[in-house]
Amino acid sequence: MDRTQLQNSFEAYFNELGYDIDWQRLTVPMDVHVIRKGDYLFQQGDFANRLYFLHSGLVRYVSVSDEGKEFTQTFAKSPRIIGSTKAMVTETRVLFGIQALEDSMVSSYTWQAFYAQMRHDIGFLECYAKFLERIFIVKEERENAFVKHSAERRYLDFCAAYPELKDSIPQQQIASYIGITPVALSRIRHRLKLGRG
Amino acid sequence: MDRTQLQNSFEAYFNELGYDIDWQRLTVPMDVHVIRKGDYLFQQGDFANRLYFLHSGLVRYVSVSDEGKEFTQTFAKSPRIIGSTKAMVTETRVLFGIQALEDSMVSSYTWQAFYAQMRHDIGFLECYAKFLERIFIVKEERENAFVKHSAERRYLDFCAAYPELKDSIPQQQIASYIGITPVALSRIRHRLKLGRG
DNA sequence: AGAAGGAGTTAACCTAGGTTAATTTTTTCT
DNA sequence: AGAAAAAATTAACCTAGGTTAACTCCTTCT
């Protein structure tokens, strides 16, 4: 994959957000990262202040507690911007790592350099705002689910929302996404099977 | 409070976000809402697609589950933009209501009309993006706390983060903010008292 | 001041989900 | 294909927090 091909999928994504990005004006150096299944793009605690774009593959955002328990915050499928808005914007350490669930291809720019160029482009800003609205809404809906719904309901909602992931990723990662242990998820599935049978 | 005074506090807020808003260009009609302590600006399930600005007072975002249990998503103190980004942007029903904890003064614009005028202003867009970054980061940190920390830790973190609220709002609302019942919070406080004594 | 409704505490009991560990099934690797 | 490792299931037991209810303080209202 050369630079042009990478830019094409980047462009398609911005188009979908209603923006015709003008790559000619962008002189910031771009890095390319190839991540094998299971490997990390960056780890929790790193200074990951880059704008990453997932060209191909599937990743999860994984956050580990002081007691060493893993929690999956997000699954992200290409094409999509990935990374930590917080770490990008506030230059703090990132609260989660990004792990590839399939071999993945990612390009990246230093956020400060990228934004310094793009902030003068009104089309980009509108599109960036749209992106932020979108990720905020997802977080808000998730908060809502955590607070109002049982683990069983969250599992059913997950299956409805991600039918393609439901059978293609390990169950323990689904469990860690809905905020329970693999053992508890297995119990819930057992219960559901009885109910349906 | 007349329109000019209202705009002053609105302006001060945008200034803090790094933007000199030009009110002359804004011809959208503004509404003013006075909410008495305990009353609601809007209720969960409404189409609250307005941009609200809290000029004075204190509110909470309260979300109630199917079983009728209340959950406090956010406390917001003036001066601040309030409202539902989701309902504004996607024109869907809002997932929470906004209740005044003190007598409060709010002004509002129809989001679509407001945004239609402001989207051509690059300074506004930068500032809007900054606002979205900020509220996203808060949600992300809150998700992190819910998933990684115990209720006791969440309570201590709340006290550290909102020392002025800790003693001025009912404990049951603190409980509903950290996601437990008032009874459980009382138990936790009892435990902490023993530990310290 | 006295009544009435919140707000907080305490206690007894319950339950969803956590923990540990043994067992089986599936995947991966050579 | 066969060995080794990882994933999933099941069972027994544990715990944080939920539920209900009684009791005590406030506030606030007339």
Short mmCIF file of C-alpha atoms (C1' of nucleotides) in Angstrom, two decimals:
data_model
loop_
_atom_site.label_atom_id
_atom_site.label_comp_id
_atom_site.label_asym_id
_atom_site.label_seq_id
_atom_site.Cartn_x
_atom_site.Cartn_y
_atom_site.Cartn_z
CA MET A 1 0.00 0.00 0.00
CA ASP A 2 1.57 3.29 -1.06
CA ARG A 3 0.82 6.75 0.25
CA THR A 4 -1.79 7.43 -2.42
CA GLN A 5 -3.79 4.31 -1.63
CA LEU A 6 -3.68 5.12 2.06
CA GLN A 7 -4.93 8.61 1.38
CA ASN A 8 -7.78 7.22 -0.66
CA SER A 9 -9.36 5.37 2.23
CA PHE A 10 -8.69 8.33 4.50
CA GLU A 11 -10.48 10.54 1.98
CA ALA A 12 -13.46 8.22 1.66
CA TYR A 13 -13.94 8.42 5.41
CA PHE A 14 -13.87 12.21 5.45
CA ASN A 15 -16.22 12.30 2.49
CA GLU A 16 -18.73 10.28 4.44
CA LEU A 17 -18.50 12.96 7.15
CA GLY A 18 -19.31 15.52 4.46
CA TYR A 19 -15.83 16.86 3.82
CA ASP A 20 -13.66 17.01 0.71
CA ILE A 21 -10.19 16.96 2.21
CA ASP A 22 -7.49 18.67 0.17
CA TRP A 23 -4.42 16.51 0.65
CA GLN A 24 -2.24 18.82 -1.39
CA ARG A 25 -2.17 21.28 1.46
CA LEU A 26 -1.17 18.67 3.99
CA THR A 27 2.62 18.57 4.25
CA VAL A 28 2.82 16.83 7.61
CA PRO A 29 4.81 13.59 7.55
CA MET A 30 2.70 10.45 7.73
CA ASP A 31 3.76 7.20 9.41
CA VAL A 32 2.50 3.78 8.48
CA HIS A 33 2.03 1.02 11.05
CA VAL A 34 1.36 -2.62 10.34
CA ILE A 35 0.01 -4.43 13.40
CA ARG A 36 -0.30 -8.18 13.59
CA LYS A 37 -3.27 -9.77 15.26
CA GLY A 38 -2.83 -9.58 19.02
CA ASP A 39 -0.21 -6.84 18.94
CA TYR A 40 -0.66 -3.33 20.24
CA LEU A 41 -0.62 -0.03 18.35
CA PHE A 42 0.14 1.65 21.67
CA GLN A 43 -0.15 0.67 25.30
CA GLN A 44 -2.12 2.19 28.15
CA GLY A 45 0.05 4.84 29.78
CA ASP A 46 1.88 5.87 26.59
CA PHE A 47 1.87 9.42 25.29
CA ALA A 48 -0.13 8.53 22.19
CA ASN A 49 -0.74 12.05 20.95
CA ARG A 50 -1.16 11.06 17.32
CA LEU A 51 -4.11 10.97 15.00
CA TYR A 52 -4.39 7.36 13.83
CA PHE A 53 -6.39 6.14 10.90
CA LEU A 54 -7.33 2.48 10.63
CA HIS A 55 -7.20 1.58 6.92
CA SER A 56 -7.87 -2.11 7.25
CA GLY A 57 -8.52 -4.55 10.07
CA LEU A 58 -10.23 -4.54 13.43
CA VAL A 59 -9.00 -3.31 16.81
CA ARG A 60 -10.23 -2.95 20.36
CA TYR A 61 -9.51 -0.29 22.97
CA VAL A 62 -8.47 -2.13 26.10
CA SER A 63 -8.12 -0.64 29.51
CA VAL A 64 -6.66 -2.55 32.44
CA SER A 65 -7.49 -1.82 36.08
CA ASP A 66 -5.05 -1.64 38.99
CA GLU A 67 -5.93 -5.26 39.80
CA GLY A 68 -4.97 -6.27 36.28
CA LYS A 69 -8.46 -6.87 34.94
CA GLU A 70 -9.02 -6.08 31.27
CA PHE A 71 -11.92 -4.02 30.04
CA THR A 72 -12.77 -3.41 26.39
CA GLN A 73 -14.00 0.14 25.82
CA THR A 74 -14.57 0.05 22.08
CA PHE A 75 -14.35 -2.18 19.03
CA ALA A 76 -13.31 -0.26 15.92
CA LYS A 77 -13.53 -1.57 12.37
CA SER A 78 -11.80 0.05 9.40
CA PRO A 79 -12.11 2.57 7.88
CA ARG A 80 -12.10 4.80 10.94
CA ILE A 81 -10.16 7.33 12.92
CA ILE A 82 -8.84 5.68 16.06
CA GLY A 83 -6.74 6.82 19.02
CA SER A 84 -7.25 8.76 22.21
CA THR A 85 -8.89 12.14 21.83
CA LYS A 86 -7.88 12.90 25.38
CA ALA A 87 -4.20 12.06 24.93
CA MET A 88 -4.12 13.92 21.60
CA VAL A 89 -5.68 17.06 22.91
CA THR A 90 -4.35 17.30 26.46
CA GLU A 91 -0.97 15.61 25.88
CA THR A 92 -1.55 13.29 28.79
CA ARG A 93 -0.98 9.55 29.04
CA VAL A 94 -3.60 7.43 27.36
CA LEU A 95 -6.10 5.54 29.53
CA PHE A 96 -6.25 2.49 27.24
CA GLY A 97 -4.19 0.51 24.76
CA ILE A 98 -5.21 -0.36 21.21
CA GLN A 99 -4.90 -4.02 20.26
CA ALA A 100 -5.39 -5.52 16.82
CA LEU A 101 -7.97 -8.32 16.65
CA GLU A 102 -7.03 -8.91 13.00
CA ASP A 103 -3.90 -7.94 11.09
CA SER A 104 -4.38 -4.21 10.63
CA MET A 105 -2.94 -1.27 8.73
CA VAL A 106 -2.79 2.14 10.36
CA SER A 107 -1.40 5.50 9.27
CA SER A 108 -0.74 8.37 11.63
CA TYR A 109 0.13 12.02 11.96
CA THR A 110 1.32 14.01 14.94
CA TRP A 111 -1.92 15.61 16.10
CA GLN A 112 -0.37 19.00 16.85
CA ALA A 113 1.22 19.26 13.42
CA PHE A 114 -1.86 17.94 11.64
CA TYR A 115 -4.22 20.22 13.51
CA ALA A 116 -1.97 23.27 13.08
CA GLN A 117 -2.43 22.90 9.33
CA MET A 118 -6.06 21.83 9.27
CA ARG A 119 -7.53 24.28 11.79
CA HIS A 120 -7.58 26.97 9.13
CA ASP A 121 -9.79 24.82 6.93
CA ILE A 122 -13.42 25.39 7.80
CA GLY A 123 -14.52 22.21 6.06
CA PHE A 124 -12.15 20.16 8.16
CA LEU A 125 -13.31 21.78 11.37
CA GLU A 126 -16.93 21.02 10.59
CA CYS A 127 -16.02 17.46 9.88
CA TYR A 128 -13.90 17.18 13.02
CA ALA A 129 -16.83 18.52 15.06
CA LYS A 130 -19.08 15.94 13.43
CA PHE A 131 -16.61 13.22 14.36
CA LEU A 132 -16.51 14.43 17.97
CA GLU A 133 -20.29 14.59 18.15
CA ARG A 134 -20.42 11.04 16.94
CA ILE A 135 -17.96 9.58 19.43
CA PHE A 136 -19.53 11.56 22.24
CA ILE A 137 -22.97 10.19 21.44
CA VAL A 138 -21.63 6.64 21.42
CA LYS A 139 -20.11 7.17 24.88
CA GLU A 140 -23.33 8.69 26.16
CA GLU A 141 -25.40 5.79 24.90
CA ARG A 142 -22.97 3.39 26.48
CA GLU A 143 -23.14 5.17 29.82
CA ASN A 144 -26.90 4.93 29.53
CA ALA A 145 -26.74 1.19 28.89
CA PHE A 146 -24.38 0.55 31.80
CA VAL A 147 -26.48 2.42 34.24
CA LYS A 148 -29.93 1.35 33.18
CA HIS A 149 -29.60 -2.17 31.79
CA SER A 150 -28.67 -5.54 33.26
CA ALA A 151 -25.70 -7.53 31.98
CA GLU A 152 -28.09 -9.86 30.12
CA ARG A 153 -29.72 -6.94 28.34
CA ARG A 154 -26.32 -5.45 27.50
CA TYR A 155 -25.29 -8.76 25.97
CA LEU A 156 -28.42 -8.95 23.83
CA ASP A 157 -27.93 -5.35 22.76
CA PHE A 158 -24.32 -6.10 21.85
CA CYS A 159 -25.40 -9.03 19.68
CA ALA A 160 -27.97 -6.84 17.93
CA ALA A 161 -25.52 -3.96 17.42
CA TYR A 162 -22.53 -6.06 16.28
CA PRO A 163 -23.93 -9.17 14.61
CA GLU A 164 -20.71 -9.61 12.65
CA LEU A 165 -18.53 -9.48 15.76
CA LYS A 166 -20.75 -11.71 17.86
CA ASP A 167 -19.34 -14.90 16.34
CA SER A 168 -15.94 -13.74 15.14
CA ILE A 169 -14.27 -12.59 18.33
CA PRO A 170 -13.57 -14.51 21.54
CA GLN A 171 -16.42 -14.45 24.02
CA GLN A 172 -14.18 -13.17 26.79
CA GLN A 173 -13.75 -9.97 24.84
CA ILE A 174 -17.49 -9.54 24.53
CA ALA A 175 -17.67 -10.10 28.28
CA SER A 176 -15.02 -7.48 28.90
CA TYR A 177 -16.94 -5.07 26.64
CA ILE A 178 -20.21 -5.44 28.50
CA GLY A 179 -18.38 -5.21 31.81
CA ILE A 180 -18.60 -8.73 33.24
CA THR A 181 -16.33 -11.78 33.53
CA PRO A 182 -16.26 -14.57 30.93
CA VAL A 183 -17.70 -16.89 33.57
CA ALA A 184 -20.68 -14.62 34.10
CA LEU A 185 -21.25 -14.31 30.36
CA SER A 186 -21.22 -18.07 30.00
CA ARG A 187 -23.87 -18.29 32.73
CA ILE A 188 -26.01 -15.70 30.98
CA ARG A 189 -25.77 -17.55 27.66
CA HIS A 190 -26.75 -20.75 29.41
CA ARG A 191 -29.79 -19.04 30.92
CA LEU A 192 -30.78 -17.61 27.55
CA LYS A 193 -30.49 -20.99 25.87
CA LEU A 194 -32.87 -22.52 28.44
CA GLY A 195 -35.31 -19.66 28.02
CA ARG A 196 -35.42 -20.09 24.26
CA GLY A 197 -35.46 -23.91 24.26
CA MET B 1 -31.49 40.40 33.32
CA ASP B 2 -31.78 41.83 29.82
CA ARG B 3 -30.49 40.38 26.59
CA THR B 4 -27.19 42.25 26.81
CA GLN B 5 -26.39 40.93 30.26
CA LEU B 6 -27.23 37.40 29.16
CA GLN B 7 -24.96 37.74 26.17
CA ASN B 8 -22.16 38.93 28.43
CA SER B 9 -21.96 35.72 30.40
CA PHE B 10 -22.37 33.73 27.20
CA GLU B 11 -19.45 35.67 25.72
CA ALA B 12 -17.26 35.18 28.77
CA TYR B 13 -17.73 31.42 28.40
CA PHE B 14 -16.76 31.41 24.73
CA ASN B 15 -13.79 33.65 25.49
CA GLU B 16 -12.53 31.08 27.93
CA LEU B 17 -12.71 28.55 25.09
CA GLY B 18 -10.54 30.93 23.06
CA TYR B 19 -13.23 32.51 20.90
CA ASP B 20 -14.40 36.09 20.46
CA ILE B 21 -18.00 35.56 19.48
CA ASP B 22 -19.54 38.28 17.30
CA TRP B 23 -23.09 38.58 18.52
CA GLN B 24 -23.94 41.19 15.92
CA ARG B 25 -24.07 38.49 13.29
CA LEU B 26 -26.38 36.30 15.32
CA THR B 27 -29.97 37.08 14.42
CA VAL B 28 -31.52 33.89 15.77
CA PRO B 29 -34.22 34.46 18.37
CA MET B 30 -33.19 33.70 21.94
CA ASP B 31 -35.50 32.37 24.64
CA VAL B 32 -35.01 32.90 28.35
CA HIS B 33 -36.00 30.28 30.91
CA VAL B 34 -36.20 30.78 34.65
CA ILE B 35 -36.23 27.45 36.50
CA ARG B 36 -37.05 27.17 40.18
CA LYS B 37 -35.16 24.74 42.39
CA GLY B 38 -36.49 21.24 41.77
CA ASP B 39 -38.15 22.05 38.44
CA TYR B 40 -37.11 20.70 35.06
CA LEU B 41 -35.74 22.54 32.03
CA PHE B 42 -36.84 19.57 29.96
CA GLN B 43 -37.79 15.98 30.68
CA GLN B 44 -36.30 12.71 29.52
CA GLY B 45 -38.00 11.74 26.26
CA ASP B 46 -38.60 15.30 25.05
CA PHE B 47 -37.27 16.57 21.72
CA ALA B 48 -34.86 19.03 23.37
CA ASN B 49 -33.01 20.07 20.24
CA ARG B 50 -31.93 23.45 21.60
CA LEU B 51 -28.63 24.89 22.64
CA TYR B 52 -29.06 25.91 26.27
CA PHE B 53 -26.77 28.18 28.19
CA LEU B 54 -26.84 28.17 31.99
CA HIS B 55 -26.22 31.75 33.10
CA SER B 56 -26.71 31.25 36.81
CA GLY B 57 -27.53 28.35 39.09
CA LEU B 58 -26.80 24.66 39.29
CA VAL B 59 -28.47 21.73 37.50
CA ARG B 60 -28.16 17.97 37.19
CA TYR B 61 -28.77 15.67 34.25
CA VAL B 62 -31.05 12.93 35.49
CA SER B 63 -31.86 9.76 33.71
CA VAL B 64 -34.49 7.32 34.93
CA SER B 65 -34.48 3.60 34.18
CA ASP B 66 -37.45 1.45 33.13
CA GLU B 67 -37.82 0.42 36.78
CA GLY B 68 -38.09 4.06 37.78
CA LYS B 69 -34.66 4.42 39.36
CA GLU B 70 -32.96 7.80 39.03
CA PHE B 71 -29.40 8.19 37.90
CA THR B 72 -27.49 11.49 37.84
CA GLN B 73 -25.24 11.72 34.79
CA THR B 74 -23.76 15.17 35.31
CA PHE B 75 -23.78 18.13 37.64
CA ALA B 76 -23.42 21.43 35.77
CA LYS B 77 -22.66 24.77 37.39
CA SER B 78 -23.04 28.12 35.59
CA PRO B 79 -21.66 29.52 33.38
CA ARG B 80 -21.88 26.60 30.98
CA ILE B 81 -23.49 25.23 27.87
CA ILE B 82 -25.97 22.53 28.87
CA GLY B 83 -28.37 20.27 26.99
CA SER B 84 -28.20 17.07 25.00
CA THR B 85 -25.66 17.00 22.20
CA LYS B 86 -27.32 13.86 20.92
CA ALA B 87 -30.83 15.31 20.83
CA MET B 88 -29.54 18.53 19.27
CA VAL B 89 -27.57 16.86 16.55
CA THR B 90 -29.66 13.82 15.69
CA GLU B 91 -33.10 15.27 16.49
CA THR B 92 -33.96 12.30 18.64
CA ARG B 93 -35.57 12.19 22.07
CA VAL B 94 -33.27 13.08 24.92
CA LEU B 95 -32.04 10.31 27.23
CA PHE B 96 -32.14 12.45 30.39
CA GLY B 97 -33.94 15.41 31.94
CA ILE B 98 -32.32 18.54 33.34
CA GLN B 99 -33.38 19.50 36.85
CA ALA B 100 -32.43 22.71 38.70
CA LEU B 101 -30.76 22.15 42.06
CA GLU B 102 -30.84 25.90 42.67
CA ASP B 103 -32.99 28.59 41.07
CA SER B 104 -31.39 28.94 37.65
CA MET B 105 -31.43 31.17 34.59
CA VAL B 106 -31.05 29.66 31.15
CA SER B 107 -31.14 31.09 27.64
CA SER B 108 -31.57 29.00 24.52
CA TYR B 109 -31.47 28.96 20.74
CA THR B 110 -32.82 26.41 18.29
CA TRP B 111 -29.69 24.42 17.49
CA GLN B 112 -30.39 24.15 13.77
CA ALA B 113 -30.90 27.89 13.38
CA PHE B 114 -27.94 28.75 15.60
CA TYR B 115 -25.62 26.32 13.86
CA ALA B 116 -26.77 27.36 10.38
CA GLN B 117 -25.47 30.85 11.14
CA MET B 118 -22.37 29.92 13.12
CA ARG B 119 -21.02 27.12 10.95
CA HIS B 120 -19.53 29.67 8.60
CA ASP B 121 -17.50 31.18 11.42
CA ILE B 122 -14.19 29.36 11.73
CA GLY B 123 -13.59 30.73 15.22
CA PHE B 124 -16.89 29.33 16.41
CA LEU B 125 -16.20 25.93 14.89
CA GLU B 126 -12.85 25.69 16.63
CA CYS B 127 -14.49 26.61 19.87
CA TYR B 128 -17.34 24.14 19.34
CA ALA B 129 -14.80 21.41 18.66
CA LYS B 130 -12.99 22.35 21.86
CA PHE B 131 -16.26 22.11 23.74
CA LEU B 132 -16.97 18.68 22.27
CA GLU B 133 -13.46 17.47 23.10
CA ARG B 134 -14.00 18.58 26.64
CA ILE B 135 -17.34 16.87 27.20
CA PHE B 136 -16.07 13.72 25.48
CA ILE B 137 -13.05 13.57 27.76
CA VAL B 138 -15.26 13.93 30.82
CA LYS B 139 -17.41 11.01 29.65
CA GLU B 140 -14.35 8.93 28.92
CA GLU B 141 -12.90 9.55 32.37
CA ARG B 142 -16.23 8.70 33.93
CA GLU B 143 -16.45 5.44 31.98
CA ASN B 144 -12.97 4.69 33.21
CA ALA B 145 -13.96 5.33 36.82
CA PHE B 146 -17.08 3.17 36.59
CA VAL B 147 -15.26 0.27 35.14
CA LYS B 148 -12.06 0.35 37.16
CA HIS B 149 -12.99 1.74 40.56
CA SER B 150 -15.14 0.55 43.46
CA ALA B 151 -18.10 2.58 44.70
CA GLU B 152 -16.03 3.68 47.71
CA ARG B 153 -13.27 4.98 45.46
CA ARG B 154 -15.81 6.74 43.23
CA TYR B 155 -17.27 8.46 46.27
CA LEU B 156 -13.86 9.66 47.44
CA ASP B 157 -13.04 10.86 43.92
CA PHE B 158 -16.35 12.70 43.79
CA CYS B 159 -15.59 14.49 47.06
CA ALA B 160 -12.17 15.49 45.76
CA ALA B 161 -13.53 16.66 42.40
CA TYR B 162 -16.57 18.55 43.74
CA PRO B 163 -15.67 19.75 47.24
CA GLU B 164 -18.28 22.53 46.99
CA LEU B 165 -21.07 20.11 46.05
CA LYS B 166 -20.17 17.47 48.61
CA ASP B 167 -21.95 19.30 51.44
CA SER B 168 -24.47 21.40 49.56
CA ILE B 169 -26.53 18.78 47.73
CA PRO B 170 -28.53 15.86 49.15
CA GLN B 171 -26.50 12.70 49.62
CA GLN B 172 -28.96 10.66 47.60
CA GLN B 173 -27.98 12.68 44.56
CA ILE B 174 -24.33 11.97 45.16
CA ALA B 175 -25.28 8.30 45.42
CA SER B 176 -27.17 8.45 42.14
CA TYR B 177 -24.16 10.13 40.53
CA ILE B 178 -21.72 7.43 41.58
CA GLY B 179 -24.23 4.76 40.60
CA ILE B 180 -25.33 3.27 43.93
CA THR B 181 -28.34 3.59 46.25
CA PRO B 182 -28.48 6.08 49.14
CA VAL B 183 -28.45 3.13 51.52
CA ALA B 184 -25.20 1.84 50.07
CA LEU B 185 -23.62 5.29 50.23
CA SER B 186 -24.58 5.60 53.87
CA ARG B 187 -22.88 2.25 54.54
CA ILE B 188 -19.75 3.38 52.73
CA ARG B 189 -19.62 6.62 54.71
CA HIS B 190 -20.01 4.63 57.90
CA ARG B 191 -17.13 2.37 56.92
CA LEU B 192 -14.94 5.37 56.06
CA LYS B 193 -15.71 7.03 59.41
CA LEU B 194 -14.58 3.90 61.28
CA GLY B 195 -11.45 3.68 59.18
CA ARG B 196 -10.49 7.26 59.96
CA GLY B 197 -11.54 7.22 63.64
"C1'" DA C 1 -45.13 25.64 67.93
"C1'" DG C 2 -46.70 21.48 65.95
"C1'" DA C 3 -47.45 18.58 61.88
"C1'" DA C 4 -45.68 16.49 57.87
"C1'" DG C 5 -42.65 15.23 54.61
"C1'" DG C 6 -37.87 14.59 53.27
"C1'" DA C 7 -33.19 12.83 54.21
"C1'" DG C 8 -30.04 9.88 56.46
"C1'" DT C 9 -28.93 5.75 59.21
"C1'" DT C 10 -29.11 1.04 60.59
"C1'" DA C 11 -30.32 -3.78 60.35
"C1'" DA C 12 -31.86 -8.18 58.09
"C1'" DC C 13 -32.13 -10.42 54.20
"C1'" DC C 14 -31.47 -11.21 48.97
"C1'" DT C 15 -29.20 -11.52 44.44
"C1'" DA C 16 -26.23 -10.67 40.46
"C1'" DG C 17 -22.07 -11.24 39.44
"C1'" DG C 18 -17.08 -12.27 41.09
"C1'" DT C 19 -13.56 -15.98 42.26
"C1'" DT C 20 -11.39 -20.28 42.04
"C1'" DA C 21 -10.85 -24.45 40.16
"C1'" DA C 22 -11.90 -28.68 37.60
"C1'" DT C 23 -13.42 -30.30 32.98
"C1'" DT C 24 -14.38 -30.06 28.18
"C1'" DT C 25 -14.11 -27.97 23.69
"C1'" DT C 26 -11.82 -25.38 20.21
"C1'" DT C 27 -7.88 -23.34 18.09
"C1'" DT C 28 -3.28 -23.06 16.89
"C1'" DC C 29 1.14 -24.70 15.91
"C1'" DT C 30 4.66 -27.97 14.24
"C1'" DA D 1 -2.54 -35.62 12.59
"C1'" DG D 2 -1.21 -34.94 17.28
"C1'" DA D 3 0.43 -31.93 21.02
"C1'" DA D 4 -0.07 -27.79 23.37
"C1'" DA D 5 -2.38 -23.77 24.38
"C1'" DA D 6 -6.30 -21.00 24.65
"C1'" DA D 7 -11.38 -20.57 25.18
"C1'" DA D 8 -15.62 -21.94 27.14
"C1'" DT D 9 -18.46 -24.34 30.48
"C1'" DT D 10 -19.94 -25.81 34.99
"C1'" DA D 11 -20.04 -26.02 39.96
"C1'" DA D 12 -19.22 -24.28 44.75
"C1'" DC D 13 -18.60 -20.62 47.31
"C1'" DC D 14 -18.13 -15.42 48.34
"C1'" DT D 15 -19.16 -10.43 48.43
"C1'" DA D 16 -20.64 -5.78 47.16
"C1'" DG D 17 -24.40 -3.66 46.68
"C1'" DG D 18 -29.73 -3.90 46.28
"C1'" DT D 19 -34.26 -4.16 48.87
"C1'" DT D 20 -37.36 -3.42 52.49
"C1'" DA D 21 -38.46 -1.52 56.53
"C1'" DA D 22 -38.01 0.64 61.04
"C1'" DC D 23 -36.29 4.63 63.36
"C1'" DT D 24 -34.24 9.27 63.83
"C1'" DC D 25 -33.29 13.64 62.41
"C1'" DC D 26 -33.89 17.61 60.10
"C1'" DT D 27 -36.47 21.07 57.24
"C1'" DT D 28 -40.27 23.45 55.85
"C1'" DC D 29 -44.92 24.80 55.89
"C1'" DT D 30 -49.25 26.49 58.20
#
